[in-house]
Amino acid sequence: MLRSATSRGLVLAFALCATLAGPAYAAPKTEKVPPAEVETAEQLYAKLEYEAANAVAERVVKKNGLTHDQLTRAYRVLAVTYAVLEKEDQAKEAFIQLLTYDPEYQADPNLGPKVSGPFQEARGFWRAQPVKPKLEVSAQVSREGGSLRVVTRDPTKIVKKVQVGWRWTPTGDFATSEVEARGTASVEVEAAPSGRTRLDFYAQALDERDSVVFESGNPFAPKSAFAQGGVAGGGGPGNGKKTEGGSVFSSPVFWLLTGAAVVGGGAAVFFATRGGDGPSQAQLSPVLLCGRERCN
């Protein structure tokens, strides 16, 4: 009886994952569509097929020209599946790479010591480094032009080149240039065309496979600065948001759900997804306001 109930719980849980993931496949036309194998690795992980997910993720990370989102998603699957399969050394190295691309990543504690052990070792590696990997770009521009300041921090020296792009128009091609892959660099920005005050810009650091290891904005979601007469700075919060991927596998909820399946063998997922007695009448009753007074 318990086995049957647990199976139903797992089916419901994974059906929910599939439902949530559905809209993420309709990427904007202007963006690169993630390689099918990235999604395949994530789906295999969701089905608890760890060896198959690991094999697919290994193939993905060896591809050329991956976006930052694709690279991060692939290494997330690779690191966790190595750990679950008790390949501790490979898991540690994969977590080190993952923390290179996403220094703020946190492993789900519900996945247990198999995962938390190599993850903590990888964090220890990065704590011993003088700086965290990062790419920053900021703008100082007026209508007469200006410059972009690019700062690259790459303690493990995986960056082979840094590409910078800018444009004064909301659409169209970016003017691009390549700068030093270490330290601070500057890119000159030409004067704005008549009537233009918004500058879109981005910077991306590429590895030997031309995959994006760090980025600050990107061609599909650039950062912005506004020049209104005098000099203007730009690139604050709210600009340069990543719109790629959008996969449910990037959500902490997904990793918590599948983590419960790893630790509890599926039972935890069943109890997490089992419905209760339903909402009470009080919970369903709406509260309507007429001006500042209740109507009901």
PDB file of C-alpha atoms in Angstrom:
ATOM      1  CA  MET A   1       0.000   0.000   0.000  1.00  0.00           C
ATOM      2  CA  LEU A   2       2.805   2.383   0.923  1.00  0.00           C
ATOM      3  CA  ARG A   3       4.687   1.509  -2.283  1.00  0.00           C
ATOM      4  CA  SER A   4       1.594   2.245  -4.368  1.00  0.00           C
ATOM      5  CA  ALA A   5       1.008   5.566  -2.619  1.00  0.00           C
ATOM      6  CA  THR A   6       4.659   6.517  -3.005  1.00  0.00           C
ATOM      7  CA  SER A   7       4.563   5.723  -6.727  1.00  0.00           C
ATOM      8  CA  ARG A   8       1.505   7.909  -7.185  1.00  0.00           C
ATOM      9  CA  GLY A   9       3.286  10.705  -5.313  1.00  0.00           C
ATOM     10  CA  LEU A  10       6.319  10.489  -7.588  1.00  0.00           C
ATOM     11  CA  VAL A  11       4.141  10.513 -10.693  1.00  0.00           C
ATOM     12  CA  LEU A  12       2.353  13.627  -9.459  1.00  0.00           C
ATOM     13  CA  ALA A  13       5.629  15.328  -8.557  1.00  0.00           C
ATOM     14  CA  PHE A  14       7.239  14.767 -11.927  1.00  0.00           C
ATOM     15  CA  ALA A  15       4.036  15.675 -13.745  1.00  0.00           C
ATOM     16  CA  LEU A  16       4.175  18.981 -11.884  1.00  0.00           C
ATOM     17  CA  CYS A  17       7.800  19.472 -13.013  1.00  0.00           C
ATOM     18  CA  ALA A  18       6.800  18.814 -16.621  1.00  0.00           C
ATOM     19  CA  THR A  19       3.886  21.232 -16.378  1.00  0.00           C
ATOM     20  CA  LEU A  20       6.039  23.997 -14.938  1.00  0.00           C
ATOM     21  CA  ALA A  21       8.801  23.414 -17.475  1.00  0.00           C
ATOM     22  CA  GLY A  22       6.481  23.621 -20.481  1.00  0.00           C
ATOM     23  CA  PRO A  23       6.474  27.392 -21.160  1.00  0.00           C
ATOM     24  CA  ALA A  24      10.265  27.617 -20.743  1.00  0.00           C
ATOM     25  CA  TYR A  25      10.824  25.898 -24.087  1.00  0.00           C
ATOM     26  CA  ALA A  26       9.261  28.810 -25.990  1.00  0.00           C
ATOM     27  CA  ALA A  27      12.357  31.004 -25.988  1.00  0.00           C
ATOM     28  CA  PRO A  28      12.263  34.448 -27.618  1.00  0.00           C
ATOM     29  CA  LYS A  29      13.136  34.299 -31.288  1.00  0.00           C
ATOM     30  CA  THR A  30      16.154  36.545 -30.856  1.00  0.00           C
ATOM     31  CA  GLU A  31      17.824  34.253 -28.332  1.00  0.00           C
ATOM     32  CA  LYS A  32      19.864  31.131 -28.814  1.00  0.00           C
ATOM     33  CA  VAL A  33      17.779  28.056 -28.105  1.00  0.00           C
ATOM     34  CA  PRO A  34      19.490  25.865 -25.493  1.00  0.00           C
ATOM     35  CA  PRO A  35      20.953  22.663 -26.960  1.00  0.00           C
ATOM     36  CA  ALA A  36      18.458  19.843 -26.678  1.00  0.00           C
ATOM     37  CA  GLU A  37      20.977  17.881 -24.618  1.00  0.00           C
ATOM     38  CA  VAL A  38      20.931  20.458 -21.809  1.00  0.00           C
ATOM     39  CA  GLU A  39      17.227  19.881 -21.360  1.00  0.00           C
ATOM     40  CA  THR A  40      17.693  16.130 -21.806  1.00  0.00           C
ATOM     41  CA  ALA A  41      20.213  16.025 -18.949  1.00  0.00           C
ATOM     42  CA  GLU A  42      17.837  17.964 -16.701  1.00  0.00           C
ATOM     43  CA  GLN A  43      14.904  15.712 -17.555  1.00  0.00           C
ATOM     44  CA  LEU A  44      16.918  12.561 -16.894  1.00  0.00           C
ATOM     45  CA  TYR A  45      17.947  14.006 -13.533  1.00  0.00           C
ATOM     46  CA  ALA A  46      14.292  14.675 -12.723  1.00  0.00           C
ATOM     47  CA  LYS A  47      13.534  11.016 -13.459  1.00  0.00           C
ATOM     48  CA  LEU A  48      16.327   9.983 -11.058  1.00  0.00           C
ATOM     49  CA  GLU A  49      18.295   8.458 -13.949  1.00  0.00           C
ATOM     50  CA  TYR A  50      21.588   9.788 -12.638  1.00  0.00           C
ATOM     51  CA  GLU A  51      24.044   7.810 -14.765  1.00  0.00           C
ATOM     52  CA  ALA A  52      22.269   8.793 -17.975  1.00  0.00           C
ATOM     53  CA  ALA A  53      21.957  12.431 -16.869  1.00  0.00           C
ATOM     54  CA  ASN A  54      25.652  12.482 -15.992  1.00  0.00           C
ATOM     55  CA  ALA A  55      26.674  11.101 -19.385  1.00  0.00           C
ATOM     56  CA  VAL A  56      24.603  13.690 -21.246  1.00  0.00           C
ATOM     57  CA  ALA A  57      25.903  16.559 -19.098  1.00  0.00           C
ATOM     58  CA  GLU A  58      29.486  15.430 -19.782  1.00  0.00           C
ATOM     59  CA  ARG A  59      28.823  15.711 -23.519  1.00  0.00           C
ATOM     60  CA  VAL A  60      27.238  19.135 -23.163  1.00  0.00           C
ATOM     61  CA  VAL A  61      30.137  20.770 -21.298  1.00  0.00           C
ATOM     62  CA  LYS A  62      32.517  19.703 -24.077  1.00  0.00           C
ATOM     63  CA  LYS A  63      30.517  21.557 -26.728  1.00  0.00           C
ATOM     64  CA  ASN A  64      31.644  24.870 -28.220  1.00  0.00           C
ATOM     65  CA  GLY A  65      29.856  28.184 -27.946  1.00  0.00           C
ATOM     66  CA  LEU A  66      27.626  27.546 -24.930  1.00  0.00           C
ATOM     67  CA  THR A  67      25.901  30.511 -23.355  1.00  0.00           C
ATOM     68  CA  HIS A  68      26.511  31.248 -19.686  1.00  0.00           C
ATOM     69  CA  ASP A  69      23.085  29.888 -18.798  1.00  0.00           C
ATOM     70  CA  GLN A  70      23.665  26.643 -20.700  1.00  0.00           C
ATOM     71  CA  LEU A  71      27.105  26.136 -19.160  1.00  0.00           C
ATOM     72  CA  THR A  72      25.819  26.715 -15.633  1.00  0.00           C
ATOM     73  CA  ARG A  73      22.830  24.411 -16.052  1.00  0.00           C
ATOM     74  CA  ALA A  74      24.973  21.609 -17.490  1.00  0.00           C
ATOM     75  CA  TYR A  75      27.552  21.810 -14.687  1.00  0.00           C
ATOM     76  CA  ARG A  76      24.811  21.839 -12.070  1.00  0.00           C
ATOM     77  CA  VAL A  77      23.561  18.466 -13.319  1.00  0.00           C
ATOM     78  CA  LEU A  78      27.106  17.161 -13.799  1.00  0.00           C
ATOM     79  CA  ALA A  79      28.292  18.047 -10.290  1.00  0.00           C
ATOM     80  CA  VAL A  80      25.245  16.725  -8.445  1.00  0.00           C
ATOM     81  CA  THR A  81      25.063  13.470 -10.415  1.00  0.00           C
ATOM     82  CA  TYR A  82      28.778  12.799  -9.892  1.00  0.00           C
ATOM     83  CA  ALA A  83      28.162  13.243  -6.163  1.00  0.00           C
ATOM     84  CA  VAL A  84      25.084  11.013  -6.082  1.00  0.00           C
ATOM     85  CA  LEU A  85      27.029   8.340  -7.998  1.00  0.00           C
ATOM     86  CA  GLU A  86      29.754   8.586  -5.307  1.00  0.00           C
ATOM     87  CA  LYS A  87      32.433   9.848  -7.687  1.00  0.00           C
ATOM     88  CA  GLU A  88      33.789  12.277  -5.126  1.00  0.00           C
ATOM     89  CA  ASP A  89      36.839  13.603  -6.978  1.00  0.00           C
ATOM     90  CA  GLN A  90      34.893  14.293 -10.165  1.00  0.00           C
ATOM     91  CA  ALA A  91      32.092  15.861  -8.125  1.00  0.00           C
ATOM     92  CA  LYS A  92      34.526  18.202  -6.378  1.00  0.00           C
ATOM     93  CA  GLU A  93      36.086  19.309  -9.678  1.00  0.00           C
ATOM     94  CA  ALA A  94      32.659  19.838 -11.231  1.00  0.00           C
ATOM     95  CA  PHE A  95      31.539  21.907  -8.231  1.00  0.00           C
ATOM     96  CA  ILE A  96      34.709  24.001  -8.504  1.00  0.00           C
ATOM     97  CA  GLN A  97      33.837  24.696 -12.138  1.00  0.00           C
ATOM     98  CA  LEU A  98      30.218  25.426 -11.254  1.00  0.00           C
ATOM     99  CA  LEU A  99      31.287  27.918  -8.584  1.00  0.00           C
ATOM    100  CA  THR A 100      33.557  29.513 -11.175  1.00  0.00           C
ATOM    101  CA  TYR A 101      30.592  30.241 -13.409  1.00  0.00           C
ATOM    102  CA  ASP A 102      28.133  30.885 -10.578  1.00  0.00           C
ATOM    103  CA  PRO A 103      29.953  31.934  -7.356  1.00  0.00           C
ATOM    104  CA  GLU A 104      26.638  32.357  -5.510  1.00  0.00           C
ATOM    105  CA  TYR A 105      25.467  28.776  -6.121  1.00  0.00           C
ATOM    106  CA  GLN A 106      24.336  26.877  -3.010  1.00  0.00           C
ATOM    107  CA  ALA A 107      23.904  23.106  -2.940  1.00  0.00           C
ATOM    108  CA  ASP A 108      20.585  21.876  -1.580  1.00  0.00           C
ATOM    109  CA  PRO A 109      21.263  20.588   1.972  1.00  0.00           C
ATOM    110  CA  ASN A 110      18.438  18.066   1.535  1.00  0.00           C
ATOM    111  CA  LEU A 111      20.616  16.134  -0.922  1.00  0.00           C
ATOM    112  CA  GLY A 112      22.655  14.807   1.990  1.00  0.00           C
ATOM    113  CA  PRO A 113      26.372  14.285   2.682  1.00  0.00           C
ATOM    114  CA  LYS A 114      27.064  12.646  -0.681  1.00  0.00           C
ATOM    115  CA  VAL A 115      26.501  16.042  -2.285  1.00  0.00           C
ATOM    116  CA  SER A 116      27.336  18.436   0.544  1.00  0.00           C
ATOM    117  CA  GLY A 117      30.769  16.850   1.105  1.00  0.00           C
ATOM    118  CA  PRO A 118      32.338  17.569  -2.313  1.00  0.00           C
ATOM    119  CA  PHE A 119      30.459  20.859  -2.512  1.00  0.00           C
ATOM    120  CA  GLN A 120      32.000  22.076   0.741  1.00  0.00           C
ATOM    121  CA  GLU A 121      35.441  21.011  -0.504  1.00  0.00           C
ATOM    122  CA  ALA A 122      34.876  23.086  -3.638  1.00  0.00           C
ATOM    123  CA  ARG A 123      33.856  26.057  -1.511  1.00  0.00           C
ATOM    124  CA  GLY A 124      37.031  25.596   0.497  1.00  0.00           C
ATOM    125  CA  PHE A 125      39.039  25.799  -2.718  1.00  0.00           C
ATOM    126  CA  TRP A 126      37.445  29.137  -3.580  1.00  0.00           C
ATOM    127  CA  ARG A 127      37.852  30.513  -0.067  1.00  0.00           C
ATOM    128  CA  ALA A 128      41.591  29.995  -0.512  1.00  0.00           C
ATOM    129  CA  GLN A 129      41.662  32.112  -3.686  1.00  0.00           C
ATOM    130  CA  PRO A 130      42.588  35.808  -3.440  1.00  0.00           C
ATOM    131  CA  VAL A 131      39.481  36.923  -5.364  1.00  0.00           C
ATOM    132  CA  LYS A 132      36.248  35.473  -6.666  1.00  0.00           C
ATOM    133  CA  PRO A 133      35.791  35.184 -10.430  1.00  0.00           C
ATOM    134  CA  LYS A 134      33.779  38.057 -11.827  1.00  0.00           C
ATOM    135  CA  LEU A 135      33.266  40.292 -14.844  1.00  0.00           C
ATOM    136  CA  GLU A 136      32.101  43.884 -14.419  1.00  0.00           C
ATOM    137  CA  VAL A 137      31.328  46.546 -16.999  1.00  0.00           C
ATOM    138  CA  SER A 138      30.179  50.114 -16.337  1.00  0.00           C
ATOM    139  CA  ALA A 139      29.523  53.111 -18.561  1.00  0.00           C
ATOM    140  CA  GLN A 140      30.533  56.754 -18.345  1.00  0.00           C
ATOM    141  CA  VAL A 141      28.916  58.453 -21.322  1.00  0.00           C
ATOM    142  CA  SER A 142      27.413  61.706 -22.523  1.00  0.00           C
ATOM    143  CA  ARG A 143      25.786  62.567 -25.842  1.00  0.00           C
ATOM    144  CA  GLU A 144      29.282  63.333 -27.117  1.00  0.00           C
ATOM    145  CA  GLY A 145      30.433  59.779 -26.350  1.00  0.00           C
ATOM    146  CA  GLY A 146      32.394  58.262 -23.498  1.00  0.00           C
ATOM    147  CA  SER A 147      33.774  54.903 -22.452  1.00  0.00           C
ATOM    148  CA  LEU A 148      33.002  51.499 -20.977  1.00  0.00           C
ATOM    149  CA  ARG A 149      35.171  50.277 -18.106  1.00  0.00           C
ATOM    150  CA  VAL A 150      35.665  46.501 -17.991  1.00  0.00           C
ATOM    151  CA  VAL A 151      37.126  44.648 -14.996  1.00  0.00           C
ATOM    152  CA  THR A 152      37.937  40.927 -15.280  1.00  0.00           C
ATOM    153  CA  ARG A 153      38.759  38.810 -12.222  1.00  0.00           C
ATOM    154  CA  ASP A 154      39.883  35.339 -13.249  1.00  0.00           C
ATOM    155  CA  PRO A 155      41.980  33.614 -10.549  1.00  0.00           C
ATOM    156  CA  THR A 156      41.968  30.229 -12.332  1.00  0.00           C
ATOM    157  CA  LYS A 157      42.844  31.790 -15.707  1.00  0.00           C
ATOM    158  CA  ILE A 158      40.159  30.106 -17.772  1.00  0.00           C
ATOM    159  CA  VAL A 159      39.248  33.277 -19.689  1.00  0.00           C
ATOM    160  CA  LYS A 160      40.855  33.502 -23.124  1.00  0.00           C
ATOM    161  CA  LYS A 161      39.166  36.675 -24.363  1.00  0.00           C
ATOM    162  CA  VAL A 162      36.640  39.304 -23.331  1.00  0.00           C
ATOM    163  CA  GLN A 163      34.146  40.699 -25.828  1.00  0.00           C
ATOM    164  CA  VAL A 164      32.407  44.034 -25.286  1.00  0.00           C
ATOM    165  CA  GLY A 165      29.455  45.387 -27.245  1.00  0.00           C
ATOM    166  CA  TRP A 166      27.504  48.659 -27.282  1.00  0.00           C
ATOM    167  CA  ARG A 167      24.849  50.453 -29.322  1.00  0.00           C
ATOM    168  CA  TRP A 168      22.878  53.687 -29.087  1.00  0.00           C
ATOM    169  CA  THR A 169      19.775  52.136 -30.682  1.00  0.00           C
ATOM    170  CA  PRO A 170      17.294  49.804 -28.941  1.00  0.00           C
ATOM    171  CA  THR A 171      17.605  47.243 -31.750  1.00  0.00           C
ATOM    172  CA  GLY A 172      20.160  46.288 -34.353  1.00  0.00           C
ATOM    173  CA  ASP A 173      23.768  45.191 -34.248  1.00  0.00           C
ATOM    174  CA  PHE A 174      26.205  46.036 -31.479  1.00  0.00           C
ATOM    175  CA  ALA A 175      29.572  47.621 -32.135  1.00  0.00           C
ATOM    176  CA  THR A 176      31.925  45.020 -30.659  1.00  0.00           C
ATOM    177  CA  SER A 177      35.557  44.918 -29.622  1.00  0.00           C
ATOM    178  CA  GLU A 178      37.890  42.577 -27.756  1.00  0.00           C
ATOM    179  CA  VAL A 179      39.836  43.623 -24.661  1.00  0.00           C
ATOM    180  CA  GLU A 180      42.463  42.111 -22.380  1.00  0.00           C
ATOM    181  CA  ALA A 181      41.318  39.020 -20.485  1.00  0.00           C
ATOM    182  CA  ARG A 182      42.926  40.231 -17.238  1.00  0.00           C
ATOM    183  CA  GLY A 183      42.591  43.316 -15.091  1.00  0.00           C
ATOM    184  CA  THR A 184      40.961  46.568 -16.200  1.00  0.00           C
ATOM    185  CA  ALA A 185      40.320  47.709 -19.763  1.00  0.00           C
ATOM    186  CA  SER A 186      38.504  50.601 -21.436  1.00  0.00           C
ATOM    187  CA  VAL A 187      36.391  50.712 -24.601  1.00  0.00           C
ATOM    188  CA  GLU A 188      35.679  53.996 -26.378  1.00  0.00           C
ATOM    189  CA  VAL A 189      32.044  54.811 -27.164  1.00  0.00           C
ATOM    190  CA  GLU A 190      31.236  57.100 -30.068  1.00  0.00           C
ATOM    191  CA  ALA A 191      28.915  60.101 -29.837  1.00  0.00           C
ATOM    192  CA  ALA A 192      25.196  59.367 -29.741  1.00  0.00           C
ATOM    193  CA  PRO A 193      23.144  59.840 -32.928  1.00  0.00           C
ATOM    194  CA  SER A 194      20.684  62.719 -32.899  1.00  0.00           C
ATOM    195  CA  GLY A 195      17.770  62.042 -30.551  1.00  0.00           C
ATOM    196  CA  ARG A 196      19.420  59.045 -28.849  1.00  0.00           C
ATOM    197  CA  THR A 197      20.216  59.048 -25.138  1.00  0.00           C
ATOM    198  CA  ARG A 198      20.131  55.369 -24.154  1.00  0.00           C
ATOM    199  CA  LEU A 199      23.260  53.242 -24.472  1.00  0.00           C
ATOM    200  CA  ASP A 200      22.902  49.451 -24.380  1.00  0.00           C
ATOM    201  CA  PHE A 201      26.071  47.510 -23.584  1.00  0.00           C
ATOM    202  CA  TYR A 202      27.430  44.201 -22.315  1.00  0.00           C
ATOM    203  CA  ALA A 203      30.647  42.252 -21.689  1.00  0.00           C
ATOM    204  CA  GLN A 204      31.250  38.505 -21.950  1.00  0.00           C
ATOM    205  CA  ALA A 205      34.313  36.454 -20.993  1.00  0.00           C
ATOM    206  CA  LEU A 206      34.920  33.396 -23.189  1.00  0.00           C
ATOM    207  CA  ASP A 207      36.961  30.256 -22.586  1.00  0.00           C
ATOM    208  CA  GLU A 208      38.961  28.172 -25.058  1.00  0.00           C
ATOM    209  CA  ARG A 209      35.733  26.687 -26.447  1.00  0.00           C
ATOM    210  CA  ASP A 210      34.178  30.139 -26.932  1.00  0.00           C
ATOM    211  CA  SER A 211      31.659  29.371 -24.198  1.00  0.00           C
ATOM    212  CA  VAL A 212      30.587  32.247 -21.947  1.00  0.00           C
ATOM    213  CA  VAL A 213      32.126  31.670 -18.519  1.00  0.00           C
ATOM    214  CA  PHE A 214      31.280  35.127 -17.097  1.00  0.00           C
ATOM    215  CA  GLU A 215      29.022  37.878 -18.338  1.00  0.00           C
ATOM    216  CA  SER A 216      27.719  41.282 -17.385  1.00  0.00           C
ATOM    217  CA  GLY A 217      24.684  41.695 -19.580  1.00  0.00           C
ATOM    218  CA  ASN A 218      24.522  39.942 -22.938  1.00  0.00           C
ATOM    219  CA  PRO A 219      23.332  40.765 -26.476  1.00  0.00           C
ATOM    220  CA  PHE A 220      19.801  39.603 -25.653  1.00  0.00           C
ATOM    221  CA  ALA A 221      19.562  41.326 -22.253  1.00  0.00           C
ATOM    222  CA  PRO A 222      22.077  44.189 -22.255  1.00  0.00           C
ATOM    223  CA  LYS A 223      22.762  46.673 -19.489  1.00  0.00           C
ATOM    224  CA  SER A 224      21.779  50.300 -20.096  1.00  0.00           C
ATOM    225  CA  ALA A 225      23.004  53.812 -19.354  1.00  0.00           C
ATOM    226  CA  PHE A 226      21.333  57.126 -20.184  1.00  0.00           C
ATOM    227  CA  ALA A 227      23.141  60.244 -21.364  1.00  0.00           C
ATOM    228  CA  GLN A 228      21.191  63.464 -20.879  1.00  0.00           C
ATOM    229  CA  GLY A 229      23.450  66.377 -21.629  1.00  0.00           C
ATOM    230  CA  GLY A 230      26.166  65.707 -19.051  1.00  0.00           C
ATOM    231  CA  VAL A 231      28.032  62.550 -18.237  1.00  0.00           C
ATOM    232  CA  ALA A 232      25.898  59.612 -17.171  1.00  0.00           C
ATOM    233  CA  GLY A 233      26.823  56.351 -15.500  1.00  0.00           C
ATOM    234  CA  GLY A 234      24.899  53.165 -15.958  1.00  0.00           C
ATOM    235  CA  GLY A 235      24.579  49.478 -15.412  1.00  0.00           C
ATOM    236  CA  GLY A 236      22.777  49.366 -12.073  1.00  0.00           C
ATOM    237  CA  PRO A 237      20.269  46.827 -10.791  1.00  0.00           C
ATOM    238  CA  GLY A 238      17.405  46.016 -13.097  1.00  0.00           C
ATOM    239  CA  ASN A 239      19.528  46.085 -16.235  1.00  0.00           C
ATOM    240  CA  GLY A 240      21.152  43.181 -17.950  1.00  0.00           C
ATOM    241  CA  LYS A 241      18.838  40.546 -16.508  1.00  0.00           C
ATOM    242  CA  LYS A 242      19.379  37.068 -17.885  1.00  0.00           C
ATOM    243  CA  THR A 243      16.415  35.939 -19.894  1.00  0.00           C
ATOM    244  CA  GLU A 244      17.927  32.781 -21.311  1.00  0.00           C
ATOM    245  CA  GLY A 245      16.827  29.382 -20.277  1.00  0.00           C
ATOM    246  CA  GLY A 246      14.071  30.174 -17.819  1.00  0.00           C
ATOM    247  CA  SER A 247      14.020  26.428 -17.205  1.00  0.00           C
ATOM    248  CA  VAL A 248      12.260  25.028 -14.155  1.00  0.00           C
ATOM    249  CA  PHE A 249      15.579  23.290 -13.458  1.00  0.00           C
ATOM    250  CA  SER A 250      17.059  26.687 -12.569  1.00  0.00           C
ATOM    251  CA  SER A 251      14.469  27.026  -9.792  1.00  0.00           C
ATOM    252  CA  PRO A 252      15.421  26.152  -6.182  1.00  0.00           C
ATOM    253  CA  VAL A 253      11.971  24.515  -5.891  1.00  0.00           C
ATOM    254  CA  PHE A 254      12.940  21.936  -8.517  1.00  0.00           C
ATOM    255  CA  TRP A 255      16.195  21.012  -6.802  1.00  0.00           C
ATOM    256  CA  LEU A 256      14.442  20.800  -3.408  1.00  0.00           C
ATOM    257  CA  LEU A 257      11.806  18.477  -4.896  1.00  0.00           C
ATOM    258  CA  THR A 258      14.263  16.130  -6.559  1.00  0.00           C
ATOM    259  CA  GLY A 259      16.539  16.333  -3.529  1.00  0.00           C
ATOM    260  CA  ALA A 260      13.707  14.965  -1.430  1.00  0.00           C
ATOM    261  CA  ALA A 261      13.409  12.080  -3.871  1.00  0.00           C
ATOM    262  CA  VAL A 262      17.145  11.338  -3.574  1.00  0.00           C
ATOM    263  CA  VAL A 263      17.159  11.277   0.226  1.00  0.00           C
ATOM    264  CA  GLY A 264      13.803   9.720   0.941  1.00  0.00           C
ATOM    265  CA  GLY A 265      13.571   7.313  -1.943  1.00  0.00           C
ATOM    266  CA  GLY A 266      10.433   9.028  -3.116  1.00  0.00           C
ATOM    267  CA  ALA A 267       8.423   8.861   0.111  1.00  0.00           C
ATOM    268  CA  ALA A 268       9.157  12.464   0.992  1.00  0.00           C
ATOM    269  CA  VAL A 269       7.924  13.580  -2.397  1.00  0.00           C
ATOM    270  CA  PHE A 270       4.657  11.752  -1.895  1.00  0.00           C
ATOM    271  CA  PHE A 271       3.931  13.364   1.453  1.00  0.00           C
ATOM    272  CA  ALA A 272       4.993  16.754   0.086  1.00  0.00           C
ATOM    273  CA  THR A 273       2.579  16.445  -2.808  1.00  0.00           C
ATOM    274  CA  ARG A 274      -0.334  14.727  -0.976  1.00  0.00           C
ATOM    275  CA  GLY A 275      -3.284  17.053  -0.735  1.00  0.00           C
ATOM    276  CA  GLY A 276      -5.033  17.840   2.516  1.00  0.00           C
ATOM    277  CA  ASP A 277      -8.735  18.166   3.215  1.00  0.00           C
ATOM    278  CA  GLY A 278      -9.006  21.205   0.974  1.00  0.00           C
ATOM    279  CA  PRO A 279      -9.518  24.821   1.916  1.00  0.00           C
ATOM    280  CA  SER A 280     -12.240  25.748   4.342  1.00  0.00           C
ATOM    281  CA  GLN A 281     -15.172  27.948   3.443  1.00  0.00           C
ATOM    282  CA  ALA A 282     -13.497  30.801   5.294  1.00  0.00           C
ATOM    283  CA  GLN A 283     -10.417  30.433   3.140  1.00  0.00           C
ATOM    284  CA  LEU A 284     -12.463  30.465  -0.052  1.00  0.00           C
ATOM    285  CA  SER A 285     -14.722  33.362   0.938  1.00  0.00           C
ATOM    286  CA  PRO A 286     -13.592  36.548  -0.834  1.00  0.00           C
ATOM    287  CA  VAL A 287     -13.348  39.906   0.934  1.00  0.00           C
ATOM    288  CA  LEU A 288     -14.719  42.703  -1.245  1.00  0.00           C
ATOM    289  CA  LEU A 289     -14.113  46.376  -0.527  1.00  0.00           C
ATOM    290  CA  CYS A 290     -16.479  49.184  -1.467  1.00  0.00           C
ATOM    291  CA  GLY A 291     -14.259  52.213  -1.118  1.00  0.00           C
ATOM    292  CA  ARG A 292     -12.644  51.627   2.297  1.00  0.00           C
ATOM    293  CA  GLU A 293     -15.501  49.523   3.754  1.00  0.00           C
ATOM    294  CA  ARG A 294     -16.208  45.812   3.355  1.00  0.00           C
ATOM    295  CA  CYS A 295     -19.054  45.011   0.969  1.00  0.00           C
ATOM    296  CA  ASN A 296     -19.715  41.545   2.434  1.00  0.00           C
TER     297      ASN A 296
END
